[in-house]
Structures are given as C-alpha cells and as structure tokens.
C-alpha cells in the first residue's frame, strides 16, 4: 500500500490473514491495544502480539486449531 512503511504493511497483512483464518474456524478476532484478541463461541480467548503470530498462514491456522478446536474434541 502506498504511503505506508513496512511495519504498517506487515500489520495490515497479519490482520487480514488472521481475520480470514478465524472466520474459517468459526472464531472471532479484534485488534486490542495489546495485540489481536481471538475468541471462540464459548468465550475462551487468546491474546497474540505481532511477534507471536506465525509468519505463514498455515502455521497460524494450525496454532489456532490446537488452541481452540482440540479442546472441543477432548
């Protein structure tokens, strides 16, 4: 995006990637002052900072599946 620096571009990319994956998994997310807050329908949540987000979308999806969906199957 023109006019943005690399950190801003990275944040925007991470936001859209996380939003697409959370919607696919039936989770919700929002950006808070501390990072991205991801929640499931049972009000379980996880806060992730920019540094905690995996760089690849597949790894991010796997992480969210382990945290939220594996608990439902246990």
PDB file of N, CA and C in Angstrom:
ATOM      1  N   UNK A   1       0.850  -1.166   0.000  1.00  0.00           N
ATOM      2  CA  UNK A   1       0.000   0.000   0.000  1.00  0.00           C
ATOM      3  C   UNK A   1       0.901   1.236   0.000  1.00  0.00           C
ATOM      4  N   UNK A   2       0.610   2.172  -0.860  1.00  0.00           N
ATOM      5  CA  UNK A   2       1.449   3.360  -0.934  1.00  0.00           C
ATOM      6  C   UNK A   2       1.327   4.215   0.323  1.00  0.00           C
ATOM      7  N   UNK A   3       2.427   4.814   0.716  1.00  0.00           N
ATOM      8  CA  UNK A   3       2.424   5.717   1.855  1.00  0.00           C
ATOM      9  C   UNK A   3       2.598   5.041   3.207  1.00  0.00           C
ATOM     10  N   UNK A   4       2.654   3.722   3.235  1.00  0.00           N
ATOM     11  CA  UNK A   4       2.822   3.010   4.494  1.00  0.00           C
ATOM     12  C   UNK A   4       4.230   2.435   4.569  1.00  0.00           C
ATOM     13  N   UNK A   5       4.750   2.346   5.779  1.00  0.00           N
ATOM     14  CA  UNK A   5       6.069   1.742   5.932  1.00  0.00           C
ATOM     15  C   UNK A   5       5.929   0.222   6.053  1.00  0.00           C
ATOM     16  N   UNK A   6       7.030  -0.473   6.120  1.00  0.00           N
ATOM     17  CA  UNK A   6       6.995  -1.940   6.118  1.00  0.00           C
ATOM     18  C   UNK A   6       6.316  -2.509   7.357  1.00  0.00           C
ATOM     19  N   UNK A   7       6.449  -1.863   8.510  1.00  0.00           N
ATOM     20  CA  UNK A   7       5.797  -2.345   9.730  1.00  0.00           C
ATOM     21  C   UNK A   7       4.279  -2.213   9.588  1.00  0.00           C
ATOM     22  N   UNK A   8       3.826  -1.079   9.068  1.00  0.00           N
ATOM     23  CA  UNK A   8       2.389  -0.884   8.872  1.00  0.00           C
ATOM     24  C   UNK A   8       1.840  -1.882   7.862  1.00  0.00           C
ATOM     25  N   UNK A   9       2.564  -2.093   6.770  1.00  0.00           N
ATOM     26  CA  UNK A   9       2.136  -3.085   5.780  1.00  0.00           C
ATOM     27  C   UNK A   9       2.053  -4.473   6.393  1.00  0.00           C
ATOM     28  N   UNK A  10       3.029  -4.824   7.218  1.00  0.00           N
ATOM     29  CA  UNK A  10       3.056  -6.124   7.872  1.00  0.00           C
ATOM     30  C   UNK A  10       1.859  -6.290   8.800  1.00  0.00           C
ATOM     31  N   UNK A  11       1.534  -5.258   9.563  1.00  0.00           N
ATOM     32  CA  UNK A  11       0.376  -5.320  10.462  1.00  0.00           C
ATOM     33  C   UNK A  11      -0.919  -5.516   9.691  1.00  0.00           C
ATOM     34  N   UNK A  12      -1.059  -4.824   8.579  1.00  0.00           N
ATOM     35  CA  UNK A  12      -2.271  -4.950   7.762  1.00  0.00           C
ATOM     36  C   UNK A  12      -2.370  -6.362   7.191  1.00  0.00           C
ATOM     37  N   UNK A  13      -1.260  -6.888   6.688  1.00  0.00           N
ATOM     38  CA  UNK A  13      -1.264  -8.258   6.162  1.00  0.00           C
ATOM     39  C   UNK A  13      -1.627  -9.262   7.252  1.00  0.00           C
ATOM     40  N   UNK A  14      -1.026  -9.109   8.428  1.00  0.00           N
ATOM     41  CA  UNK A  14      -1.328 -10.021   9.531  1.00  0.00           C
ATOM     42  C   UNK A  14      -2.798  -9.937   9.918  1.00  0.00           C
ATOM     43  N   UNK A  15      -3.343  -8.734   9.942  1.00  0.00           N
ATOM     44  CA  UNK A  15      -4.746  -8.556  10.317  1.00  0.00           C
ATOM     45  C   UNK A  15      -5.667  -9.296   9.355  1.00  0.00           C
ATOM     46  N   UNK A  16      -5.462  -9.117   8.059  1.00  0.00           N
ATOM     47  CA  UNK A  16      -6.343  -9.767   7.088  1.00  0.00           C
ATOM     48  C   UNK A  16      -6.160 -11.277   7.071  1.00  0.00           C
ATOM     49  N   UNK A  17      -4.931 -11.744   7.252  1.00  0.00           N
ATOM     50  CA  UNK A  17      -4.684 -13.188   7.313  1.00  0.00           C
ATOM     51  C   UNK A  17      -5.366 -13.788   8.530  1.00  0.00           C
ATOM     52  N   UNK A  18      -5.187 -13.161   9.687  1.00  0.00           N
ATOM     53  CA  UNK A  18      -5.805 -13.656  10.915  1.00  0.00           C
ATOM     54  C   UNK A  18      -7.321 -13.611  10.822  1.00  0.00           C
ATOM     55  N   UNK A  19      -7.863 -12.556  10.259  1.00  0.00           N
ATOM     56  CA  UNK A  19      -9.322 -12.436  10.125  1.00  0.00           C
ATOM     57  C   UNK A  19      -9.878 -13.557   9.251  1.00  0.00           C
ATOM     58  N   UNK A  20      -9.234 -13.837   8.125  1.00  0.00           N
ATOM     59  CA  UNK A  20      -9.707 -14.897   7.232  1.00  0.00           C
ATOM     60  C   UNK A  20      -9.652 -16.259   7.915  1.00  0.00           C
ATOM     61  N   UNK A  21      -8.580 -16.534   8.633  1.00  0.00           N
ATOM     62  CA  UNK A  21      -8.439 -17.833   9.291  1.00  0.00           C
ATOM     63  C   UNK A  21      -9.412 -17.975  10.455  1.00  0.00           C
ATOM     64  N   UNK A  22      -9.579 -16.927  11.253  1.00  0.00           N
ATOM     65  CA  UNK A  22     -10.505 -17.030  12.383  1.00  0.00           C
ATOM     66  C   UNK A  22     -11.934 -17.226  11.890  1.00  0.00           C
ATOM     67  N   UNK A  23     -12.321 -16.546  10.827  1.00  0.00           N
ATOM     68  CA  UNK A  23     -13.668 -16.741  10.280  1.00  0.00           C
ATOM     69  C   UNK A  23     -13.840 -18.166   9.761  1.00  0.00           C
ATOM     70  N   UNK A  24     -12.822 -18.692   9.107  1.00  0.00           N
ATOM     71  CA  UNK A  24     -12.870 -20.059   8.590  1.00  0.00           C
ATOM     72  C   UNK A  24     -13.070 -21.067   9.723  1.00  0.00           C
ATOM     73  N   UNK A  25     -12.451 -20.813  10.877  1.00  0.00           N
ATOM     74  CA  UNK A  25     -12.533 -21.728  12.016  1.00  0.00           C
ATOM     75  C   UNK A  25     -13.709 -21.443  12.944  1.00  0.00           C
ATOM     76  N   UNK A  26     -14.521 -20.435  12.629  1.00  0.00           N
ATOM     77  CA  UNK A  26     -15.661 -20.100  13.466  1.00  0.00           C
ATOM     78  C   UNK A  26     -15.282 -19.305  14.707  1.00  0.00           C
ATOM     79  N   UNK A  27     -14.159 -18.630  14.660  1.00  0.00           N
ATOM     80  CA  UNK A  27     -13.685 -17.815  15.770  1.00  0.00           C
ATOM     81  C   UNK A  27     -13.886 -16.342  15.419  1.00  0.00           C
ATOM     82  N   UNK A  28     -13.739 -15.487  16.396  1.00  0.00           N
ATOM     83  CA  UNK A  28     -13.800 -14.050  16.125  1.00  0.00           C
ATOM     84  C   UNK A  28     -12.481 -13.425  16.572  1.00  0.00           C
ATOM     85  N   UNK A  29     -12.170 -12.285  16.020  1.00  0.00           N
ATOM     86  CA  UNK A  29     -10.955 -11.588  16.408  1.00  0.00           C
ATOM     87  C   UNK A  29     -11.176 -10.099  16.338  1.00  0.00           C
ATOM     88  N   UNK A  30     -10.387  -9.411  17.152  1.00  0.00           N
ATOM     89  CA  UNK A  30     -10.377  -7.953  17.105  1.00  0.00           C
ATOM     90  C   UNK A  30      -9.007  -7.482  17.549  1.00  0.00           C
ATOM     91  N   UNK A  31      -8.669  -6.313  17.110  1.00  0.00           N
ATOM     92  CA  UNK A  31      -7.389  -5.721  17.482  1.00  0.00           C
ATOM     93  C   UNK A  31      -7.585  -4.929  18.767  1.00  0.00           C
ATOM     94  N   UNK A  32      -6.779  -5.238  19.763  1.00  0.00           N
ATOM     95  CA  UNK A  32      -6.824  -4.510  21.033  1.00  0.00           C
ATOM     96  C   UNK A  32      -5.500  -3.761  21.195  1.00  0.00           C
ATOM     97  N   UNK A  33      -5.395  -2.911  22.196  1.00  0.00           N
ATOM     98  CA  UNK A  33      -4.129  -2.191  22.399  1.00  0.00           C
ATOM     99  C   UNK A  33      -2.929  -3.124  22.630  1.00  0.00           C
ATOM    100  N   UNK A  34      -3.177  -4.338  23.113  1.00  0.00           N
ATOM    101  CA  UNK A  34      -2.090  -5.271  23.415  1.00  0.00           C
ATOM    102  C   UNK A  34      -1.789  -6.245  22.286  1.00  0.00           C
ATOM    103  N   UNK A  35      -2.654  -6.345  21.309  1.00  0.00           N
ATOM    104  CA  UNK A  35      -2.474  -7.294  20.206  1.00  0.00           C
ATOM    105  C   UNK A  35      -3.826  -7.759  19.685  1.00  0.00           C
ATOM    106  N   UNK A  36      -3.822  -8.910  19.022  1.00  0.00           N
ATOM    107  CA  UNK A  36      -5.071  -9.454  18.491  1.00  0.00           C
ATOM    108  C   UNK A  36      -5.685 -10.370  19.526  1.00  0.00           C
ATOM    109  N   UNK A  37      -6.965 -10.148  19.799  1.00  0.00           N
ATOM    110  CA  UNK A  37      -7.713 -10.986  20.721  1.00  0.00           C
ATOM    111  C   UNK A  37      -8.577 -11.928  19.890  1.00  0.00           C
ATOM    112  N   UNK A  38      -8.329 -13.217  20.023  1.00  0.00           N
ATOM    113  CA  UNK A  38      -9.080 -14.235  19.302  1.00  0.00           C
ATOM    114  C   UNK A  38      -9.981 -14.929  20.311  1.00  0.00           C
ATOM    115  N   UNK A  39     -11.270 -15.099  19.971  1.00  0.00           N
ATOM    116  CA  UNK A  39     -12.224 -15.731  20.872  1.00  0.00           C
ATOM    117  C   UNK A  39     -13.021 -16.788  20.136  1.00  0.00           C
ATOM    118  N   UNK A  40     -13.493 -17.776  20.909  1.00  0.00           N
ATOM    119  CA  UNK A  40     -14.393 -18.769  20.344  1.00  0.00           C
ATOM    120  C   UNK A  40     -15.793 -18.517  20.892  1.00  0.00           C
ATOM    121  N   UNK A  41     -16.802 -19.251  20.413  1.00  0.00           N
ATOM    122  CA  UNK A  41     -18.177 -19.026  20.880  1.00  0.00           C
ATOM    123  C   UNK A  41     -18.382 -19.315  22.369  1.00  0.00           C
ATOM    124  N   UNK A  42     -17.439 -19.992  23.014  1.00  0.00           N
ATOM    125  CA  UNK A  42     -17.549 -20.335  24.429  1.00  0.00           C
ATOM    126  C   UNK A  42     -16.827 -19.332  25.326  1.00  0.00           C
ATOM    127  N   UNK A  43     -16.479 -18.183  24.768  1.00  0.00           N
ATOM    128  CA  UNK A  43     -15.802 -17.097  25.480  1.00  0.00           C
ATOM    129  C   UNK A  43     -14.390 -17.446  25.951  1.00  0.00           C
ATOM    130  N   UNK A  44     -13.787 -18.454  25.341  1.00  0.00           N
ATOM    131  CA  UNK A  44     -12.367 -18.693  25.583  1.00  0.00           C
ATOM    132  C   UNK A  44     -11.623 -17.754  24.652  1.00  0.00           C
ATOM    133  N   UNK A  45     -10.534 -17.208  25.141  1.00  0.00           N
ATOM    134  CA  UNK A  45      -9.820 -16.232  24.315  1.00  0.00           C
ATOM    135  C   UNK A  45      -8.314 -16.420  24.431  1.00  0.00           C
ATOM    136  N   UNK A  46      -7.638 -15.847  23.464  1.00  0.00           N
ATOM    137  CA  UNK A  46      -6.188 -15.860  23.437  1.00  0.00           C
ATOM    138  C   UNK A  46      -5.735 -14.532  22.856  1.00  0.00           C
ATOM    139  N   UNK A  47      -4.784 -13.902  23.509  1.00  0.00           N
ATOM    140  CA  UNK A  47      -4.218 -12.652  23.034  1.00  0.00           C
ATOM    141  C   UNK A  47      -2.884 -12.955  22.369  1.00  0.00           C
ATOM    142  N   UNK A  48      -2.714 -12.479  21.151  1.00  0.00           N
ATOM    143  CA  UNK A  48      -1.462 -12.690  20.431  1.00  0.00           C
ATOM    144  C   UNK A  48      -0.892 -11.344  20.009  1.00  0.00           C
ATOM    145  N   UNK A  49       0.370 -11.148  20.319  1.00  0.00           N
ATOM    146  CA  UNK A  49       1.053  -9.949  19.863  1.00  0.00           C
ATOM    147  C   UNK A  49       1.570 -10.189  18.449  1.00  0.00           C
ATOM    148  N   UNK A  50       2.039  -9.152  17.820  1.00  0.00           N
ATOM    149  CA  UNK A  50       2.573  -9.257  16.461  1.00  0.00           C
ATOM    150  C   UNK A  50       3.719 -10.261  16.388  1.00  0.00           C
ATOM    151  N   UNK A  51       4.538 -10.294  17.426  1.00  0.00           N
ATOM    152  CA  UNK A  51       5.684 -11.195  17.444  1.00  0.00           C
ATOM    153  C   UNK A  51       5.276 -12.652  17.638  1.00  0.00           C
ATOM    154  N   UNK A  52       4.113 -12.912  18.220  1.00  0.00           N
ATOM    155  CA  UNK A  52       3.661 -14.271  18.482  1.00  0.00           C
ATOM    156  C   UNK A  52       2.960 -14.915  17.293  1.00  0.00           C
ATOM    157  N   UNK A  53       2.568 -14.104  16.324  1.00  0.00           N
ATOM    158  CA  UNK A  53       1.865 -14.650  15.168  1.00  0.00           C
ATOM    159  C   UNK A  53       2.836 -15.396  14.268  1.00  0.00           C
ATOM    160  N   UNK A  54       2.528 -16.641  13.926  1.00  0.00           N
ATOM    161  CA  UNK A  54       3.383 -17.342  12.968  1.00  0.00           C
ATOM    162  C   UNK A  54       3.415 -16.593  11.644  1.00  0.00           C
ATOM    163  N   UNK A  55       4.530 -16.675  10.942  1.00  0.00           N
ATOM    164  CA  UNK A  55       4.707 -15.934   9.692  1.00  0.00           C
ATOM    165  C   UNK A  55       3.869 -16.493   8.555  1.00  0.00           C
ATOM    166  N   UNK A  56       3.605 -17.804   8.561  1.00  0.00           N
ATOM    167  CA  UNK A  56       2.856 -18.414   7.465  1.00  0.00           C
ATOM    168  C   UNK A  56       1.420 -18.686   7.899  1.00  0.00           C
ATOM    169  N   UNK A  57       0.493 -18.514   6.976  1.00  0.00           N
ATOM    170  CA  UNK A  57      -0.923 -18.693   7.277  1.00  0.00           C
ATOM    171  C   UNK A  57      -1.214 -20.118   7.740  1.00  0.00           C
ATOM    172  N   UNK A  58      -0.579 -21.108   7.146  1.00  0.00           N
ATOM    173  CA  UNK A  58      -0.819 -22.499   7.541  1.00  0.00           C
ATOM    174  C   UNK A  58      -0.423 -22.754   8.988  1.00  0.00           C
ATOM    175  N   UNK A  59       0.700 -22.208   9.405  1.00  0.00           N
ATOM    176  CA  UNK A  59       1.157 -22.368  10.785  1.00  0.00           C
ATOM    177  C   UNK A  59       0.214 -21.643  11.744  1.00  0.00           C
ATOM    178  N   UNK A  60      -0.290 -20.494  11.333  1.00  0.00           N
ATOM    179  CA  UNK A  60      -1.233 -19.743  12.158  1.00  0.00           C
ATOM    180  C   UNK A  60      -2.529 -20.528  12.325  1.00  0.00           C
ATOM    181  N   UNK A  61      -3.032 -21.082  11.236  1.00  0.00           N
ATOM    182  CA  UNK A  61      -4.256 -21.877  11.314  1.00  0.00           C
ATOM    183  C   UNK A  61      -4.052 -23.094  12.213  1.00  0.00           C
ATOM    184  N   UNK A  62      -2.928 -23.772  12.089  1.00  0.00           N
ATOM    185  CA  UNK A  62      -2.625 -24.926  12.939  1.00  0.00           C
ATOM    186  C   UNK A  62      -2.594 -24.538  14.412  1.00  0.00           C
ATOM    187  N   UNK A  63      -1.980 -23.394  14.716  1.00  0.00           N
ATOM    188  CA  UNK A  63      -1.901 -22.924  16.098  1.00  0.00           C
ATOM    189  C   UNK A  63      -3.297 -22.674  16.664  1.00  0.00           C
ATOM    190  N   UNK A  64      -4.148 -21.997  15.898  1.00  0.00           N
ATOM    191  CA  UNK A  64      -5.500 -21.706  16.376  1.00  0.00           C
ATOM    192  C   UNK A  64      -6.322 -22.984  16.511  1.00  0.00           C
ATOM    193  N   UNK A  65      -6.147 -23.922  15.597  1.00  0.00           N
ATOM    194  CA  UNK A  65      -6.841 -25.216  15.720  1.00  0.00           C
ATOM    195  C   UNK A  65      -6.427 -25.935  17.008  1.00  0.00           C
ATOM    196  N   UNK A  66      -5.120 -25.943  17.299  1.00  0.00           N
ATOM    197  CA  UNK A  66      -4.637 -26.613  18.517  1.00  0.00           C
ATOM    198  C   UNK A  66      -5.202 -25.948  19.758  1.00  0.00           C
ATOM    199  N   UNK A  67      -5.210 -24.643  19.795  1.00  0.00           N
ATOM    200  CA  UNK A  67      -5.637 -23.917  20.993  1.00  0.00           C
ATOM    201  C   UNK A  67      -7.141 -24.033  21.218  1.00  0.00           C
ATOM    202  N   UNK A  68      -7.931 -23.856  20.174  1.00  0.00           N
ATOM    203  CA  UNK A  68      -9.371 -23.795  20.346  1.00  0.00           C
ATOM    204  C   UNK A  68     -10.095 -25.094  19.996  1.00  0.00           C
ATOM    205  N   UNK A  69      -9.807 -25.680  18.859  1.00  0.00           N
ATOM    206  CA  UNK A  69     -10.612 -26.802  18.401  1.00  0.00           C
ATOM    207  C   UNK A  69     -10.205 -28.125  19.044  1.00  0.00           C
ATOM    208  N   UNK A  70      -8.959 -28.299  19.407  1.00  0.00           N
ATOM    209  CA  UNK A  70      -8.552 -29.561  20.045  1.00  0.00           C
ATOM    210  C   UNK A  70      -9.204 -29.708  21.403  1.00  0.00           C
ATOM    211  N   UNK A  71      -9.515 -28.606  22.077  1.00  0.00           N
ATOM    212  CA  UNK A  71     -10.179 -28.665  23.374  1.00  0.00           C
ATOM    213  C   UNK A  71     -11.609 -29.176  23.248  1.00  0.00           C
ATOM    214  N   UNK A  72     -12.232 -28.915  22.097  1.00  0.00           N
ATOM    215  CA  UNK A  72     -13.610 -29.379  21.897  1.00  0.00           C
ATOM    216  C   UNK A  72     -13.653 -30.881  21.649  1.00  0.00           C
ATOM    217  N   UNK A  73     -12.594 -31.430  21.080  1.00  0.00           N
ATOM    218  CA  UNK A  73     -12.554 -32.860  20.768  1.00  0.00           C
ATOM    219  C   UNK A  73     -12.065 -33.698  21.942  1.00  0.00           C
ATOM    220  N   UNK A  74     -11.551 -33.060  22.979  1.00  0.00           N
ATOM    221  CA  UNK A  74     -11.006 -33.807  24.126  1.00  0.00           C
ATOM    222  C   UNK A  74     -12.083 -34.313  25.037  1.00  0.00           C
TER     223      UNK A  74
END
